[in-house]
XYZ file of C-alpha atoms in Angstrom:
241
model
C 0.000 0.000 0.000
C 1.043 3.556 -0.441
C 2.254 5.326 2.295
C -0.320 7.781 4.401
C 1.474 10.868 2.968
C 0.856 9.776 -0.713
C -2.089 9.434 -1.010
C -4.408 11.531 -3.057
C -7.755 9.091 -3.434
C -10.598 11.160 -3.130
C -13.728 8.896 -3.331
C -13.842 5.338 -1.667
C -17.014 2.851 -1.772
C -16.458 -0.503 -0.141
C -20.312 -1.047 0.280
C -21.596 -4.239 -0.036
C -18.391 -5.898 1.133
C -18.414 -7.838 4.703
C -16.643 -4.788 6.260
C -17.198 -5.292 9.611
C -16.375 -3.731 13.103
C -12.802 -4.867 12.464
C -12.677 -2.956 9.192
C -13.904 0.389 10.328
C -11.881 0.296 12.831
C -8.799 -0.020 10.176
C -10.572 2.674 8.637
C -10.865 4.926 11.137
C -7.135 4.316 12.123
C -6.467 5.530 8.490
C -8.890 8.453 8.668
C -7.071 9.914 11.763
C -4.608 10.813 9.792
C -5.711 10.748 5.982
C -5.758 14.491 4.688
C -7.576 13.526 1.355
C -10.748 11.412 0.927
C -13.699 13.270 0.582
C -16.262 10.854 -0.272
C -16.839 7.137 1.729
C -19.565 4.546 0.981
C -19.770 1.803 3.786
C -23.451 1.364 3.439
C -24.458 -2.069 3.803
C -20.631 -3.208 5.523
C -22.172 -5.451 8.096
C -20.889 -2.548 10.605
C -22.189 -2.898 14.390
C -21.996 -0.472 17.062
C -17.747 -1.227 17.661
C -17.218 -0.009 14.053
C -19.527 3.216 14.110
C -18.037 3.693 17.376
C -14.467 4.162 15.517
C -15.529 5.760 13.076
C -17.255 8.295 14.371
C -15.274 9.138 17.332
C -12.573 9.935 14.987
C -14.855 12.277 13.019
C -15.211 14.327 15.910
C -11.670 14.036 16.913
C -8.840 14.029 13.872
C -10.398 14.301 10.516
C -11.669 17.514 9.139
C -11.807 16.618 5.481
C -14.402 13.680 4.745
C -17.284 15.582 3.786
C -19.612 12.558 2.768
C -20.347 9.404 4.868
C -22.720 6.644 3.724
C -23.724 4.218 6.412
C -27.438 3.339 5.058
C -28.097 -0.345 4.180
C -30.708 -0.499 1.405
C -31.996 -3.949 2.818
C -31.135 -6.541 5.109
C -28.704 -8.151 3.991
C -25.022 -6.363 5.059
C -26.992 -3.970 7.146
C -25.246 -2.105 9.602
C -26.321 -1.514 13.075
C -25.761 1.815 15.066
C -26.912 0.806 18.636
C -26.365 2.535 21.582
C -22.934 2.934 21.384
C -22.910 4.212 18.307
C -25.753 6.848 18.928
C -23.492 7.992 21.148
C -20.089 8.601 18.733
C -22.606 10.086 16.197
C -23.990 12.708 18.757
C -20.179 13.592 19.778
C -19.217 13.737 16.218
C -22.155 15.668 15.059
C -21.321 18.437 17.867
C -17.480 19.209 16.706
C -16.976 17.623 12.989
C -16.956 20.543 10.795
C -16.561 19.351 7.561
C -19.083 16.880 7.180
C -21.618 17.867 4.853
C -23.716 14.395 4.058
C -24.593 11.602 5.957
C -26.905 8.393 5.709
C -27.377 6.324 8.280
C -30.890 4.960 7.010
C -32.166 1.691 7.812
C -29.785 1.249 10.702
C -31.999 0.123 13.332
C -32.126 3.350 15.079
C -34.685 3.028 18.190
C -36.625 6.188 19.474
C -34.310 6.410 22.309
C -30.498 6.449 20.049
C -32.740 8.747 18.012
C -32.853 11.034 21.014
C -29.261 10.973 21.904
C -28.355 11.358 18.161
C -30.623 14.834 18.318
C -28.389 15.976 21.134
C -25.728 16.515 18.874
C -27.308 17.816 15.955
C -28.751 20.750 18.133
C -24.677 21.897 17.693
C -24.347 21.284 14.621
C -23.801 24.361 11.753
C -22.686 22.404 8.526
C -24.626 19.028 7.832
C -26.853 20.214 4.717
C -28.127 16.461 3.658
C -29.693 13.834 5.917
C -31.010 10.479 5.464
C -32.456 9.025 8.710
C -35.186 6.599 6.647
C -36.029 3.512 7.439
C -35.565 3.143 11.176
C -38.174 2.296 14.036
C -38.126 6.657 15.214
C -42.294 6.664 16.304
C -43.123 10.355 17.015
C -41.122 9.925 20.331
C -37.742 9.843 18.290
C -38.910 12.386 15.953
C -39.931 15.016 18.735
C -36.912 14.861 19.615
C -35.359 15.439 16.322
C -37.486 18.217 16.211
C -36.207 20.064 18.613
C -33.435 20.224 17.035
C -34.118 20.923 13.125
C -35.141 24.708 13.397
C -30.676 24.723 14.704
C -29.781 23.261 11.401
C -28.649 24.663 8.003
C -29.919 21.457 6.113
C -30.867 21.725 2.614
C -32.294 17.872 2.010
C -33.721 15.767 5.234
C -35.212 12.035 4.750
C -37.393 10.786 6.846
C -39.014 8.245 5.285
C -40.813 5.282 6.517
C -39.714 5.937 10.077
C -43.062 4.389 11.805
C -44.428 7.781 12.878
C -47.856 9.293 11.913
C -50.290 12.586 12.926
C -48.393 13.324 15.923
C -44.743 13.297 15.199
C -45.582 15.166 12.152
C -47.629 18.238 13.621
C -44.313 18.520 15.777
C -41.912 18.559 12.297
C -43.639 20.693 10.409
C -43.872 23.401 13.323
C -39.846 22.785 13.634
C -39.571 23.071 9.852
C -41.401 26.376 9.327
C -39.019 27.781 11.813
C -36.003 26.674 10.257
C -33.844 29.426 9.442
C -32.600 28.597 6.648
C -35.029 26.229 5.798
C -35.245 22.922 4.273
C -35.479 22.535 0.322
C -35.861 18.815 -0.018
C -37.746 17.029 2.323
C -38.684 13.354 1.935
C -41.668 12.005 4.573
C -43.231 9.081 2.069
C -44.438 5.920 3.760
C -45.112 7.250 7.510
C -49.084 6.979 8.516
C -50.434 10.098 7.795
C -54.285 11.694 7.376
C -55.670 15.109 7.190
C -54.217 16.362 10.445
C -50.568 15.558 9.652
C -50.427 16.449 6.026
C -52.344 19.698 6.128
C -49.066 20.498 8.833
C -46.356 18.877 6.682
C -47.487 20.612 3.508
C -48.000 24.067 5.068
C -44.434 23.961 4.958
C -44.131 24.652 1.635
C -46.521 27.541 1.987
C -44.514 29.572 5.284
C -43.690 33.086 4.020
C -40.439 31.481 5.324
C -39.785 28.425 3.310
C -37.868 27.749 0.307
C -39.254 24.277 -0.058
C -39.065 22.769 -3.351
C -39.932 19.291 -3.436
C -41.770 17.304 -1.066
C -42.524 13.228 -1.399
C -45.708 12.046 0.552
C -45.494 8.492 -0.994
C -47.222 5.624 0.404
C -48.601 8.157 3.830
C -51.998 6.219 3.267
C -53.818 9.504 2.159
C -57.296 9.234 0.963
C -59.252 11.724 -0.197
C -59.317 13.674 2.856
C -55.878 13.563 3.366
C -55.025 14.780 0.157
C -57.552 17.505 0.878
C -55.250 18.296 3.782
C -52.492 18.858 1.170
C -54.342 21.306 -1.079
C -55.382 23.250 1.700
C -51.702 23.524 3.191
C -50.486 24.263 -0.028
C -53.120 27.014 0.053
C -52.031 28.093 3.478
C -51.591 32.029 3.866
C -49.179 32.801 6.620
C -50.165 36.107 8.281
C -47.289 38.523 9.579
C-alpha cells in the first residue's frame, strides 16, 4: 500500500463488502490521519456499534476533510447496526466535525431512544446540509426529539421516510420546519401513517412566508381523499405577519 502521505484518493465505496467492526476500525485508524478522501460509501458493511463507534469518534476528533459518509443499508442483507454505542459517537461527532456535509445512516436500526441521543448533537451542529435518517423504528417519540433540534440546522435535504411515525410526530416537524432558518429545500416524509391532520401540517411547509421548499414526497402516507384535501389546503395556506 502507499504510504499515508501519498495518497491523493478522493472517493472510496467498499459497500456491499463484509466490512465489519474490524474494518472500520482499520478505517478509522487511516482516517485519523488521511488528509484527502472526501467521499466514503460503507453502506451495507455489516458494521455494528464497535465499528460506528471508531468511526465516528474519529470524526469528531482528527479528521476535518471527509465531507460525505454513507452508512445506510438499502436492505437486510449487510446492514449495519448503530446501537447505543454508536448513537453515542454520532452525537459527539455531530457536535465538533466541521466538515461533514452528508450523511446516511438509514435503515440502521435506530430506536426512538439512540434517536434522542443522536438529536443531542445535531442541536450543535452548523454544517450538515443532507440527511437520510429513513427507514428506522423513530415513532413520534424519536422524531420530537429530532425536532427540537431541526429549526438549529442549516440542512438543505432531510429524509425521513418510513420511520413508523404518523399525525403526531408530524404536527411537531412541520412546526420545527417552518421555523427553520434557513429552511429545508428537499424534504422526503413518504411511507409514515399520515391523514388530514398531519399532512395539512407537513405541507403548510411549503406555503410559510419562510420556506424555500421545493420538493416534497408524501409516498405511500396512506392519504385518501381527505388527506389529500389536507395537502391542497396547506399548499393554500396564507401565513399572516
Amino acid at each position: 500500500a502507499l504510504p499515508k502521505r501519498h495518497c491523493q484518493l478522493t472517493m472510496l465505496d467498499l459497500s456491499h463488502n463484509p466490512v465489519g467492526d474490524a474494518g472500520a476500525q482499520a478505517l478509522a485508524t487511516f482516517l485519523g490521519s488521511n488528509k484527502s478522501l472526501v467521499f466514503l460509501d460503507l453502506s451495507a458493511a455489516s458494521i455494528g456499534p464497535i465499528g460506528v463507534s471508531a468511526l465516528f469518534e474519529v470524526l469528531g476528533d482528527g479528521n476535518n476533510t471527509l465531507c460525505s459518509l454513507d452508512l445506510g443499508s438499502a436492505n437486510s442483507t449487510g446492514r449495519n447496526i448503530i446501537g447505543a454505542s454508536g448513537a453515542e459517537a454520532i452525537s459527539g461527532c455531530a457536535s465538533a466535525n466541521t466538515s461533514l456535509t452528508y450523511l446516511s445512516l438509514a435503515a440502521t436500526r435506530i430506536t426512538a431512544e439512540q434517536g434522542t441521543s443522536i438529536s443531542a448533537g445535531l442541536r450543535r451542529n452548523r454544517y450538515l446540509r443532507s440527511l437520510d435518517l429513513s427507514e428506522n423504528a423513530f415513532g413520534d417519540e424519536g422524531l420530537a426529539a429530532f425536532a427540537e433540534s431541526i429549526n438549529l440546522l442549516d440542512m438543505a435535504s432531510l429524509t425521513l421516510s418510513r420511520s413508523q411515525w404518523g399525525d403526531k410526530g408530524g404536527v411537531q416537524l412541520a412546526k420545527a420546519l417552518l421555523a427553520c432558518k434557513p429552511p429545508v429545500r428537499k424534504l422526503d416524509v413518504s411511507n409514515n401513517a399520515l391523514s388530514y391532520t398531519g399532512a395539512l401540517e407537513i405541507a403548510q411547509v411549503a406555503a410559510g412566508s419562510n420556506t424555500v421548499l421545493s420538493e416534497l414526497n408524501l409516498s405511500g402516507c396512506h392519504l385518501g381523499a381527505l388527506g389529500v384535501k389536507g395537502v391542497v389546503e396547506g399548499l393554500s395556506y396564507k401565513e399572516f405577519v
